[in-house]
Amino acid sequence: MANVQTKPAPSSASSKTPDHDELSINTIRTLTIDAVQKANSGHPGTPMAMAPVAYTLWQDFLRYDPADPLWPNRDRFVLSAGHASLLLYTLLHLTGVKRLKDGKVTAEPAVSLDDIKKFRQIDSVTPGHPEYGITTGIETTTGPLGQGCGNSVGMAIASRWLGAHYNKPGLAVFDYDVYVICSDGDMMEGVASEAASLAGHQKLDNLCWIYDNNTITIEGHTELAFSEDVEKRFLGYQWNVLRVADANDRDAVTKALRQFKATKNKPTLILVDRIIGYGAPDKQGTAAAHSDAWDPEEVRKTKRFYGWPEDAQFLVPDGVTGTFKAGIGKRGAELNAAWKKLFADYAKADPRAADQITRNLKHELPEGWDADLPDFKPDDKGIATREASGKVLNAIAKNVPWILGGAADLAPSTKTKFTFEGAGNLEATSPGGRIMHFGIREHAMGAIVNGMGLCHLRAFGSTFLIFSDYMKPPIRLAALMELPIFHVFTHDSIGVGEDGPTHQPVEQLLSLRGVPGLTVLRPADANEVREAYRVLMQLKDNPACLVLSRQPLPIVDRGKYAPAEGLARGAYILADAEKGDPQVILIGTGSEVQLCVKTHEALKARGIGSRVVSMPSWDLFEKQDRAYRDTVLPPQIRARVSVEQGSVIGWDRYAGPTGAIIGMHSFGSSAPLKDLLTKFGFTPEKVLEAAMQQIEKNK
């Protein structure tokens, strides 16, 4: 580890006449204090202490054009320490970043001074933690600690992949770097450690984490729960580790950032020692500086320390915005203009590749993306939906070059490995590969996939459904950010069999369905899998999860029963009574639809008309109009049976208050599948019995 240090910072900012840099830094600090005081809520300590570091990065290094926040080759800045959101909001304001509206740059500021005054207020663009899509200039939603760190690894992988895939000699259209400010909390969260481990393995030399080492958390000093040597840990991860002994030493910060730029084949961690709440005489260096408003006298003392007018509020002195315009503004505009000229030359040299880049940036699919989707013939033995998924995914990925992803060490089981020629592994020595090996790091996988998605790649991850629990935070954030990423979850039920209850998902479907904006698809056979991919590939504003079986499922005869295209509406009538209204409706998802079909045929043999509804997606069904939903599930037909190998919670919405719900009321068990199905009541006999009882009850 290199210790980067130059001259010590002055003990008081008021000990000399402020220069333009110091004036700008203190503007960040005092705007932060004023915003927190006005909101009576927030976290001033970190922005006050890290202002010199963030200022140096933005003003002297960040390749970013405030007038064009959508510039594809801009450097990415991630504030993983999302509680320090005012550090970012003040930078967006002072650098003059322009606001986006409907995907276009406007003349309005991304964050005005009035917006800073509305910090943490309803419908403001300055919420408590940075939110992607709400505030222009926010590259990812952060707040849950560690997630931004994981996202940054995905972003760095995306930059390297885009460069490997599209750059040509003399025409390097993608080579952006990724910078992160992270905190002690990020260092404690496991997701950051998982992501850092993979970043070191991938040798991501375009990734720089700046660690705000202030040794203070909400409860007090970090020595209460954190005593490891972070430097040695990251050296073990194969990172380049640098140390800046004083956050106020801008020369040392500059030297460290230059060393990052010069380092090859390793990501960089810059460990910055600093004092939380720097400048607050009675609160700096204590847990009291971390969050919440201060008493007015402490505010006056702090501003006096900075050489600031004590009673001034939301003051931006003359010359501050001009300083930023002369720095990041001028540099960013020149770099962006040069890139646009470069891309114009690139488009002439390779129109096809330029078209791919343009479509990718707009979340558009190439023509003929679905030309090779397989059609699965009826087969009573069938195939597992995970097997069908592998075939469909390969057919699509071959035609959509920017699909890439992989599994948490489970690709042979989840069937997510690309098998077509030229796919290749994505590794440090082959950064343009399309098969990711995330290792046994489900949490980081979810966060990294989000990072790749934020860079417009159609990224995916995969694991067993039971392990989606490890991924809930990044899945939730993907939905919050409206990212069109997807995950492939297999081994979806007690059908896992002998692996037992530790690996048999029961409540996971319920958990995923509860995430607003997440499309959850549990197809019943191979052709529903095909249609599920057709749906998720056309999503632009929300993520999706495919939930697939380990065991073979019969391939429904679509000549006898309804076409699988009905999946697009979330639920559809797969089979119906031959005459008149059905006496009972049988509703199933995934592997349980076959039980409903068998029961339907058994009832038909008895002269009883029934309806089978395949319901692969609750959320897609809820998006349909009332007329369609009532057509599928007529309110007047109260005799209903739902069948799903998962928690019964929520099924009363479709089975009705008096309907029969066949599901899991406990964890599973370790046994062969046939024995499990009998024990837990997932047999044709049990479904038939429930159907007959419903008919009798509702006569």
C-alpha angles and dihedrals in degrees: 000000000000120000108217112200137144126162123346118255119250115268091235130028088216093061092090139023108281116247123209093269094050091045090054093047092050090048088059089049098048095043086054093051093047094048093050092046092050093047092040084220139076145073113282100163100078098045090049093052099038097043094101092051095046091044092052092048095049098037099043110021117018113103096217133132111213089199092057112034090172095062100139096218096048118130112255120236116197123189098202087172087071094173085074089065094139089066087064098037092053091048091050089051098045095044091051099237110186123235123248121222122182089348094306131107115248133192091249121102116254088226119016125193088255088055090055088051087055093055111157093001127132116285093357124141088231104070122171093268126025114272124199111229093020099070122034110236095034106120096191140000110259137174104101095089119247095023095096089051090054092046091052092058089054090049092051091048089050093051091050092044093049090049093048092046101043112017117105131190107291091001108083102167096167124043106120124153128224123225126190134188107205135175143216087270091057089051090054097048113092095223091066091051092049091049093046090052092054092044090056091048090050091048092228101188090171091068125090124178116194107204115209097213100190097139092221129113132166095277095047137267116010089237085082090075111352124067105140124123102252092187093058092043092057092044085056088052087057095250128146104246123202130174130213109195096202127029089210092060099095092177090059091047090051092050091050093050090050089052089052090053090050096047118102130200095007136080114234131235115195108196108204120195111208145149116254112234091015110199098026103115098206102028108036114114093019137099087249088070093058101076149358133038121301132224113274094248092057089051091052092048091050094050089047088055090054092048089247130146101268097219098037115114128200090356119175105183122219112274098028098101088041089056091055092045090054091049121033092007096057095037094046094049092050094047092047093049090050090049093051090053089047092051091050088055089045092053090054092049096046115011093173094057091043089053090052091052092048093048091046092053090052094046089243124147124232118253112270094021090143098038094110101043108141124240112216118215121225112277128167091205091046128167135273113271088235087061091049089048091056091054094047095044092052091049091053098040091054088062099037107059096191096061109108136152144107146192142292090255091301106095093123088057100037091044092224100131115117110236102180121108116276098019096115132168120293103232139143090269094042106036093165094062120117103211111087121202104202095176120217092321107114096163093050090043091061093048093045092049087053090052092052090047090053086059090054098256115138093237129178141179132199141200140133115305091242089063093055082091088073088054102047097109096054092040089053092048091049088057092045090052093042092233118172095224122128141206130209112216117186136178086055106178148006081303084094083084120180095026086078136207095323088068101029111096115220108154099025097092090053090050094050093045088055093064109099112236096013114125109216117193124187105177122202100215144358095282092051086053089056091051091046090059090047088057099044095045090059094051113111103170109036142044126244139208125206114207112201141180130248093205126066116268125200115259105237117238100243091192089064098034133036122293117268090237086087087080089081089073094053095242132027142172105268096175131005144189112281093225131026127334119337117255091218137017119221114201123191144158132207117337092000094066088078089060089054091050092050090049090048091055092046091052091047089055087057092050093253119134117223139168127227116207118192107206108184095159128033093187095051090049091051089055091061120095121263093253093060094044091050090049091056096039107023108205092222092062103080098166102098140151124194121196125193133141093232142070114321092218110120098015092103085076089071104021090050129229093292099033125113116254116197109193146108119309094171141019118289131251141235110260142103112296096250091056092047093052090052094046095050097039103251097138133115089245093056094046091048090050091051091048093052091049090051092050091050093047094050100045 
